[in-house]
Coordinates of C-alpha atoms in Angstrom, one line a residue:
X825 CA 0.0 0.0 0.0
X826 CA 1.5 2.9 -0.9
X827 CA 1.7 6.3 0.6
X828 CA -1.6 8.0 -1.7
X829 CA -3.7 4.6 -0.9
X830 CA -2.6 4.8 2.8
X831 CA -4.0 7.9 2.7
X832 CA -7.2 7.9 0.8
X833 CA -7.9 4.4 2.5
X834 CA -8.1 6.5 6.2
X835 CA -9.8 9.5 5.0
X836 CA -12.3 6.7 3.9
X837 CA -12.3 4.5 6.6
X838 CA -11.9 6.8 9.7
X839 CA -15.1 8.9 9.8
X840 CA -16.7 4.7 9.5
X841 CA -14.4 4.2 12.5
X842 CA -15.9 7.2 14.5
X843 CA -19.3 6.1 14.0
X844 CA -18.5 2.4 15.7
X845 CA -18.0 0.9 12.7
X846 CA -15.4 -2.1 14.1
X847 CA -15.0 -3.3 10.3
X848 CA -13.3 -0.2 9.5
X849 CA -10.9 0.2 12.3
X850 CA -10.0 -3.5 11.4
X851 CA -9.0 -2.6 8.2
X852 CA -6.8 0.6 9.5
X853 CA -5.6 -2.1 11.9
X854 CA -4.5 -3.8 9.5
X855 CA -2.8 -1.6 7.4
X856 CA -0.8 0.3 10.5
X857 CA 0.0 -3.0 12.8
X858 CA 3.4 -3.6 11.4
X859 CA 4.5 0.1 12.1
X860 CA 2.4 -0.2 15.4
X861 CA 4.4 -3.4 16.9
X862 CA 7.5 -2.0 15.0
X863 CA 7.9 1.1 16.8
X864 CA 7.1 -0.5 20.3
X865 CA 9.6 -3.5 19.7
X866 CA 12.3 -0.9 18.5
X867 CA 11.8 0.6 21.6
X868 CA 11.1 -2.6 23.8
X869 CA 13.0 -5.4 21.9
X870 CA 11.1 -7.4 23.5
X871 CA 8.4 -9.5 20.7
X872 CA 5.8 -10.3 22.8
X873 CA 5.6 -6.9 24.8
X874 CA 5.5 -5.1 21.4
X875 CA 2.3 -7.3 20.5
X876 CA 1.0 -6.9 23.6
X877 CA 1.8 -2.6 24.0
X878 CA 0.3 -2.2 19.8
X879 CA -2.8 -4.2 20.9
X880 CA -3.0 -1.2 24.2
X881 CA -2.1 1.3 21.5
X882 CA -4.7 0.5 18.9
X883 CA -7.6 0.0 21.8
X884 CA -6.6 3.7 23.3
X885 CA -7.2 5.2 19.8
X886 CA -10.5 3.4 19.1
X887 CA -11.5 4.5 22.7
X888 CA -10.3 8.0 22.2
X889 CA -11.0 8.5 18.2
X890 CA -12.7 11.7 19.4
X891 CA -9.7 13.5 20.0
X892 CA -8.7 13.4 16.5
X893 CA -9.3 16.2 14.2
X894 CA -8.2 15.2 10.9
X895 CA -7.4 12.0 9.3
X896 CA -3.9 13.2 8.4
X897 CA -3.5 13.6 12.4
X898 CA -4.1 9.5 12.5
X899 CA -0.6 7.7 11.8
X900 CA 1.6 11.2 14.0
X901 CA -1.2 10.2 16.8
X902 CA -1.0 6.2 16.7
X903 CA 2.6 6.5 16.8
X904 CA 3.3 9.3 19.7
X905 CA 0.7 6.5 21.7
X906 CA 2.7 3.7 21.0
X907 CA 6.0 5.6 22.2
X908 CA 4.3 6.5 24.9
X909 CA 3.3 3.1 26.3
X910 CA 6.3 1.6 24.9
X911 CA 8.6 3.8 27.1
X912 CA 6.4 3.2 30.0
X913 CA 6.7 -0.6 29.7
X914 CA 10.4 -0.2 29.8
X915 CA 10.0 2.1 33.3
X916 CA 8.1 -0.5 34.1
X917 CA 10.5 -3.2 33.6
X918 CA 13.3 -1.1 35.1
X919 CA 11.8 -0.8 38.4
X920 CA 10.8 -4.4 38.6
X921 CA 12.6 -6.9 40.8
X922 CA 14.0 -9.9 39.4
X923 CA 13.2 -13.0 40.4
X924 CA 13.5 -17.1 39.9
X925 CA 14.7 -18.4 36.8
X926 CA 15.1 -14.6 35.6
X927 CA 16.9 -14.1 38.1
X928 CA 19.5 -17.0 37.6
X929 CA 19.8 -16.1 34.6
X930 CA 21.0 -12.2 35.2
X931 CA 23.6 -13.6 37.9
X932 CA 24.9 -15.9 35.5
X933 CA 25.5 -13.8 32.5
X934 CA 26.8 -11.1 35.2
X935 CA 29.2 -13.8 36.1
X936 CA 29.8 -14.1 32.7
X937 CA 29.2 -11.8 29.7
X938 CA 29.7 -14.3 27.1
X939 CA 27.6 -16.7 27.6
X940 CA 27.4 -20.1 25.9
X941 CA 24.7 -21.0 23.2
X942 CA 23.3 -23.4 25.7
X943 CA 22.9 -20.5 28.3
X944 CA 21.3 -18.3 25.3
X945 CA 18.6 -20.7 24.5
X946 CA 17.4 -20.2 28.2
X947 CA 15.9 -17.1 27.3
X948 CA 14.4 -17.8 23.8
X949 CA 16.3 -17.8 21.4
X950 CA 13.3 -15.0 19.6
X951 CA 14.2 -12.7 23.2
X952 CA 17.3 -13.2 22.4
X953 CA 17.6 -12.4 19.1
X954 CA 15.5 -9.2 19.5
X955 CA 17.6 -8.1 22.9
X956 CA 21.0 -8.9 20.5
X957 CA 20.5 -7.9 17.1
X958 CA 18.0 -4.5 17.7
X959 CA 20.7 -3.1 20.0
X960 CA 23.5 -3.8 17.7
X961 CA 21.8 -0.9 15.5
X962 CA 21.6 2.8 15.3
X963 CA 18.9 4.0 18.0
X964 CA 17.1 6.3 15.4
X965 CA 17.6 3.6 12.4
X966 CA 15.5 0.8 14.3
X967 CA 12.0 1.4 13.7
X968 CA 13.3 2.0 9.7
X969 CA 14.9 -1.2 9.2
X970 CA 12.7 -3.2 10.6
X971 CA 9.5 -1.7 8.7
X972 CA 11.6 -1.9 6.0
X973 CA 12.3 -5.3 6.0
X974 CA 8.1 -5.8 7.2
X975 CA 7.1 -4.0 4.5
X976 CA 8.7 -5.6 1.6
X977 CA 12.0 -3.3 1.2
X978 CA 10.1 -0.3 0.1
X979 CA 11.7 2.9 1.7
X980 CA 8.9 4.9 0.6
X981 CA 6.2 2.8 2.1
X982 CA 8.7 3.6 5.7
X983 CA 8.4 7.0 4.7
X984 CA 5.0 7.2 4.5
X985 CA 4.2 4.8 7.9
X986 CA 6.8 7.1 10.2
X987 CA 6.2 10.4 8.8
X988 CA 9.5 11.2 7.5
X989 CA 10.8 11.7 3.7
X990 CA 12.3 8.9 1.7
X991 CA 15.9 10.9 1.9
X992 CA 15.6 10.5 5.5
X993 CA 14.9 6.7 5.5
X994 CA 17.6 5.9 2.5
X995 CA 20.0 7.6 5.0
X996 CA 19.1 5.9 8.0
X997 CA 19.3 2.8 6.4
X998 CA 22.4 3.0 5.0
X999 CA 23.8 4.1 8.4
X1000 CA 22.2 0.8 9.8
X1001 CA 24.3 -1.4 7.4
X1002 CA 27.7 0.7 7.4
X1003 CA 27.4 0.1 11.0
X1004 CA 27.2 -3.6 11.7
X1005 CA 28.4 -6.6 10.1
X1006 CA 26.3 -7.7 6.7
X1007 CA 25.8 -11.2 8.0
X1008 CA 24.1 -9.3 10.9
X1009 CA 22.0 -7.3 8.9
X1010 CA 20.2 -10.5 7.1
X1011 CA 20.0 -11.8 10.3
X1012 CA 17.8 -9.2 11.0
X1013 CA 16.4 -9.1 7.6
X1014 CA 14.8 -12.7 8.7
X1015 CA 14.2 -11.7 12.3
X1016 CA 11.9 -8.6 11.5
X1017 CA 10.2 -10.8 8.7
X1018 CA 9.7 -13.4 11.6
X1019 CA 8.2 -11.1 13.8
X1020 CA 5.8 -9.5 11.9
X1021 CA 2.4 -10.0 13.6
X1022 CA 0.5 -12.7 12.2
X1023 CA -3.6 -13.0 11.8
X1024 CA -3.4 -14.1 15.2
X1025 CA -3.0 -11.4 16.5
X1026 CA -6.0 -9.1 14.5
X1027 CA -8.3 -11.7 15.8
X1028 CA -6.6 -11.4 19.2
X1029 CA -7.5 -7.4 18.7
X1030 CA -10.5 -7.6 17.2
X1031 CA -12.2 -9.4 19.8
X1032 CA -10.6 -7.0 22.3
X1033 CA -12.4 -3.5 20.1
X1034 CA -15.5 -6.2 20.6
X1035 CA -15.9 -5.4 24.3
X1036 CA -14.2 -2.0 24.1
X1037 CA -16.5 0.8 23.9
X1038 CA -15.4 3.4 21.4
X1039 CA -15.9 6.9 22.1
X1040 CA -16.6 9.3 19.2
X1041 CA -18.8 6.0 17.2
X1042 CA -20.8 6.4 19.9
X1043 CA -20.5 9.7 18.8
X1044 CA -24.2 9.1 19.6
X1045 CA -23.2 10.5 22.7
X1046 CA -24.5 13.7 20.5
X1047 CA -28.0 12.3 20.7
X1048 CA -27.1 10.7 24.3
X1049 CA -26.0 14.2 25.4
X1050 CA -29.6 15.3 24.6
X1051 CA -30.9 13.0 26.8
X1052 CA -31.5 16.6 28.2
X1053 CA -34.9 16.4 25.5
X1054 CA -35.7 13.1 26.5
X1055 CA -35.8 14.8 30.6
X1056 CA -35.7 18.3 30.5
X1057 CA -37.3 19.0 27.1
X1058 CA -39.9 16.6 28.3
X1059 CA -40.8 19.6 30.4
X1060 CA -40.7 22.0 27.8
X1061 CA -37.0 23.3 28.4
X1062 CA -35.2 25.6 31.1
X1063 CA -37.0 29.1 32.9
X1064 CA -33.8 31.0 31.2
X1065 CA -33.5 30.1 27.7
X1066 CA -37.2 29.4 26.8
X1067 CA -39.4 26.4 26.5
X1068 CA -38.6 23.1 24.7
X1069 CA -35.3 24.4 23.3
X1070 CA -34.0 24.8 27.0
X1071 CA -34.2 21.5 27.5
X1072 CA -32.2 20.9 24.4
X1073 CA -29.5 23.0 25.5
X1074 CA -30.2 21.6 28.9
X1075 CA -28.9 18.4 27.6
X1076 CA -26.7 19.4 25.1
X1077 CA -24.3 20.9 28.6
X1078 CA -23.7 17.0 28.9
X1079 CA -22.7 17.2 25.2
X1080 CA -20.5 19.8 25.7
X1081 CA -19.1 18.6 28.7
X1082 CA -17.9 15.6 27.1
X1083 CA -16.3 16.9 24.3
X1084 CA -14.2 19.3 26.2
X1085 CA -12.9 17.0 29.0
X1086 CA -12.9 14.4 26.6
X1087 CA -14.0 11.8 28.0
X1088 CA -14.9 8.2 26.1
X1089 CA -17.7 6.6 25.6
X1090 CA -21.4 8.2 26.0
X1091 CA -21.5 7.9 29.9
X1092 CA -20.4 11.4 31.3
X1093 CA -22.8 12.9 28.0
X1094 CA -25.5 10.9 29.3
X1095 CA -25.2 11.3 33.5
X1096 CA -24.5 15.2 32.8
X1097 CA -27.4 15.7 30.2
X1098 CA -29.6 13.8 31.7
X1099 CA -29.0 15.3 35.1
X1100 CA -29.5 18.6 33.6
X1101 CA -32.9 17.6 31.5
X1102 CA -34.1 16.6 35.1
X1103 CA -33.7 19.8 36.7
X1104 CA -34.8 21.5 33.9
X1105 CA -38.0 19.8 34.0
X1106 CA -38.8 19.8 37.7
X1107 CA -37.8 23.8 37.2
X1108 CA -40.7 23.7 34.6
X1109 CA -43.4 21.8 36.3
X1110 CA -42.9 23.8 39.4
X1111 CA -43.2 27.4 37.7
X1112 CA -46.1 26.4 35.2
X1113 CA -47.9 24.9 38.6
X1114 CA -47.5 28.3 40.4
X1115 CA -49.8 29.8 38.0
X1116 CA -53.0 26.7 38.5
X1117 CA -56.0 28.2 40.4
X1118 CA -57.9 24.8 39.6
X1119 CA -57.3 21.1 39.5
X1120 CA -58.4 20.8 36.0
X1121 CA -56.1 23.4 35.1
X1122 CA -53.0 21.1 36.4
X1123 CA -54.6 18.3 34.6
X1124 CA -54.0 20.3 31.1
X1125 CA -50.8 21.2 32.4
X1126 CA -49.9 17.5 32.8
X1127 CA -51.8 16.5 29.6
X1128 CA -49.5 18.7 27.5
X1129 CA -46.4 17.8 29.4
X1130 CA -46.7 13.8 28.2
X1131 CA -47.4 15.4 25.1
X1132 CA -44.1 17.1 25.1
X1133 CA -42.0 13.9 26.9
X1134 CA -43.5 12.3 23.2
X1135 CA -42.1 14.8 21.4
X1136 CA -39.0 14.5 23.3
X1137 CA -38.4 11.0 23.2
X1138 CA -39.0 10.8 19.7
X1139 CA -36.4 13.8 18.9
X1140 CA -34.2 12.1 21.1
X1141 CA -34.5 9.0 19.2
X1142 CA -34.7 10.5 15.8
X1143 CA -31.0 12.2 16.6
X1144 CA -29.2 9.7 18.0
X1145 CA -30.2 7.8 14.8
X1146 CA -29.2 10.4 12.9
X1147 CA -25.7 11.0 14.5
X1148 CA -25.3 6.5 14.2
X1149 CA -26.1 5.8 10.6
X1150 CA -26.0 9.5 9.0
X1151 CA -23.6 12.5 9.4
X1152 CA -23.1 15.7 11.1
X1153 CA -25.8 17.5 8.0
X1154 CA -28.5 15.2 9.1
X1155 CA -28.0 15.4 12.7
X1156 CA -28.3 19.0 12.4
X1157 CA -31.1 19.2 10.0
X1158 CA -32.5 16.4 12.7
X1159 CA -32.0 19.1 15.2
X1160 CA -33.7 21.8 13.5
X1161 CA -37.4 19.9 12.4
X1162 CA -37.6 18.4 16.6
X1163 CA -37.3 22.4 17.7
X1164 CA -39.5 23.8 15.7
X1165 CA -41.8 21.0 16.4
X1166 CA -41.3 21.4 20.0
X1167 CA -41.1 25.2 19.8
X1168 CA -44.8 25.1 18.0
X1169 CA -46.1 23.4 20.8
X1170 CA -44.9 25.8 23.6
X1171 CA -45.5 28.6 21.7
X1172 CA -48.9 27.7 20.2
X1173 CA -50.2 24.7 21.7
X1174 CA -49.1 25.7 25.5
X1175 CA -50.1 29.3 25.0
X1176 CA -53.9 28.6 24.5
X1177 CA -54.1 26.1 27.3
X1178 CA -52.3 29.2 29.3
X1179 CA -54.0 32.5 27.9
X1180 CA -56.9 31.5 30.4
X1181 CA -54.9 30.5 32.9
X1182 CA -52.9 33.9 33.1
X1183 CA -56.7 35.8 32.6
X1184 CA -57.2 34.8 36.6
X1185 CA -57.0 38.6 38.6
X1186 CA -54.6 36.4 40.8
X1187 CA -52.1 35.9 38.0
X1188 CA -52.5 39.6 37.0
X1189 CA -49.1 40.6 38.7
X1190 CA -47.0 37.6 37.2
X1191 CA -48.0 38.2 33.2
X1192 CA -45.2 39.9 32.5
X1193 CA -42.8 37.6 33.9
X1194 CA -44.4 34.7 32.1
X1195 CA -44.0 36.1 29.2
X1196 CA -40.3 37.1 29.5
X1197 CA -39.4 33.3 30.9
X1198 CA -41.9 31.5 28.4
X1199 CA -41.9 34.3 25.8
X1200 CA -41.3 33.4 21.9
X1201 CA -37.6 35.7 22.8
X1202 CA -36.7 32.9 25.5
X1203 CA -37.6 30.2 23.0
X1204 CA -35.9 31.1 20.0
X1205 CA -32.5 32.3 22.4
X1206 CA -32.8 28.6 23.9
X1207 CA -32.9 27.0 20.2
X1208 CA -29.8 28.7 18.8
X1209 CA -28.2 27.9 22.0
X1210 CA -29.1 24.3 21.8
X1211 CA -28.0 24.0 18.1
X1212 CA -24.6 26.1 18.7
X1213 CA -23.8 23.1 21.2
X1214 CA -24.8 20.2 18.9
X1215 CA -22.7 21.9 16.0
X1216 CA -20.0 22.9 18.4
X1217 CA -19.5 19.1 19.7
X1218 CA -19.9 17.7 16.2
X1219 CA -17.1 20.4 14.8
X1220 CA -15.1 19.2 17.9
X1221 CA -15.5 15.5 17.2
X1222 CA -14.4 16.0 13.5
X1223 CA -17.4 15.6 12.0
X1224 CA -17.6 18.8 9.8

């Protein structure tokens, strides 16, 4: 695959990816794992922790794909991850005790440092191998040579996988081979080959993204973060910014809350936005009961507000949807039919069932007030505020 198909393939496959599509992060998988377990064995030389720290690398992107801006950002990201974790295991590893046959085998190679090929094969002759032939290199010409050798002896392939220009890697290469002995150079020719991950371990992987939950495919957490419409709206929105579109922006706090902290997965959208619909509603029932003089007028006070928790759940629904199988266009346009659907009803349908209501002398002195906090001005402020946070949170999830 060469660097243009690299390319198209994740400006193709990564807004898939985002929306939870596994089959899609399988195939970037796929096409990055050799520079994944590359760049932590270069760093390691240790084969199986490099497996095992590019299976933590590619999980902690799928978990955290809503930190990415741009497709281009993908390979820089993956890799600065993988360094990351792969200096950590070595920290790790540093600060560990040895013990038992580890042990034994420390104090005898301490004793001493030329150990015979009978004490070698004590610690695997692949650990061995790795430990020998990756620090006999370069530091900075590791991660080249052995892509190099992975990916067929194409430098510009390298090029394109580590972010660095094929002058770069022809140098570094060269460097390599002036530097140690030619016989140890095919030696690592066929240990890099060797240790390329096999289909074992994308089906290892895979069934790991299978329990993982990723967070910007839920990128539902749009429609979860307006869970503030399935609770608040459901009360026809918040006192401040006007009716049903309150409780949009109500929930879409949780929305925004997410995106800035960014946190994965849709809980801390859903616990924030619907925390916020909640109080919104309670804040809405209370005020509108202020007004009752009569049980039957409570009763067409609660009749509307099912009516609205309908609306609500179905906008809720309709979005999350939206945000799932569609893109950021639909969401939006989603966004725009549920308010003016819910802003009809608080602005047409609850104003008749309140004009009489408000006509009782002992409401005279509150009029005014209702119609600043319920007022067509609250509404339509509590609308653009509720869409500015949906396409804020989109824009910031990358999917404008």
């Amino acid at each position: 695959m060469n660097a243009e198909t690299l390319d198209l393939m994740l400006r193709t496959e990564l807004p898939a990816a985002r929306r939870g599509n596994r089959e899609a992060f399988g195939r970037i998988v796929s096409a990055c794992q050799n520079t994944v377990t590359a760049i932590a064995l270069a760093i390691t030389r240790d084969v199986q922790a490099s497996e095992d720290i590019a299976q933590e690398a590619f999980l902690s992107a799928w978990q955290r794909l809503d930190r990415l801006r741009n497709s281009a950002s993908f390979l820089p990201w993956l890799r600065q991850i993988t360094r990351n974790l792969a200096r950590d295991w070595l920290r790790a590893q540093a600060q560990r005790p040895l013990s038992g046959e580890a042990a034994e085998i420390a104090i005898g190679m301490a004793a001493d440092p030329s150990p015979e090929p009978s004490d070698r094969l004590l610690r695997g002759e692949a650990e061995a191998a790795a430990e020998d032939i990756i620090s006999a290199l370069p530091e900075d010409s590791r991660e080249v040579l052995l892509l190099f050798y992975r990916e067929g002896q194409r430098s510009r392939q390298v090029a394109a996988l580590l972010g660095l220009s094929d002058e770069v890697v022809r140098k570094r290469l060269s460097r390599a081979r002036t530097s140690v002995r030619e016989e140890l150079v095919q030696r690592f020719g066929e240990f890099a080959r060797s240790t390329a991950p096999s289909a074992a371990f994308g089906l290892a992987l895979a069934g790991a993204l299978a329990t993982a939950v990723p967070a910007t495919a839920t990128a539902a957490v749009v429609g979860s973060g307006v869970l503030g419409t399935g609770a608040g709206k459901l009360g026809m929105g918040g006192l401040a910014t006007g009716g049903a579109a309150g409780g949009v922006a109500g929930g879409s706090l949780g929305l925004i809350v997410q995106t800035l902290t960014q946190q994965p997965g849709l809980l801390p959208g859903i616990v924030v936005g619907t925390i916020a619909g909640a109080l919104v509603s309670a804040l809405t029932w209370w005020y509108l009961a202020r007004f009752c003089q009569t049980p039957r007028e409570a009763g067409q006070i609660r009749r509307f507000m099912r009516l609205s928790a309908v609306t609500g759940a179905l906008l809720l629904l309709c979005l999350m949807l939206a945000v799932v199988f569609g893109n950021a266009w639909v969401a939006v346009t989603v966004a725009v039919v549920g308010l003016a659907v819910a802003n009809y009803q608080h602005l047409v349908v609850l104003r008749r069932i309140m004009e009489p209501i408000l006509a009782h002398p002992a409401n005279a002195s509150r009029r005014g007030e209702y119609g600043y906090v319920m007022g067509a001005k609250s509404a339509w402020l509590g609308t653009a505020i509720a869409l500015a946070a949906i396409v804020f949170a989109l824009y910031r999830q990358g999917r404008f």
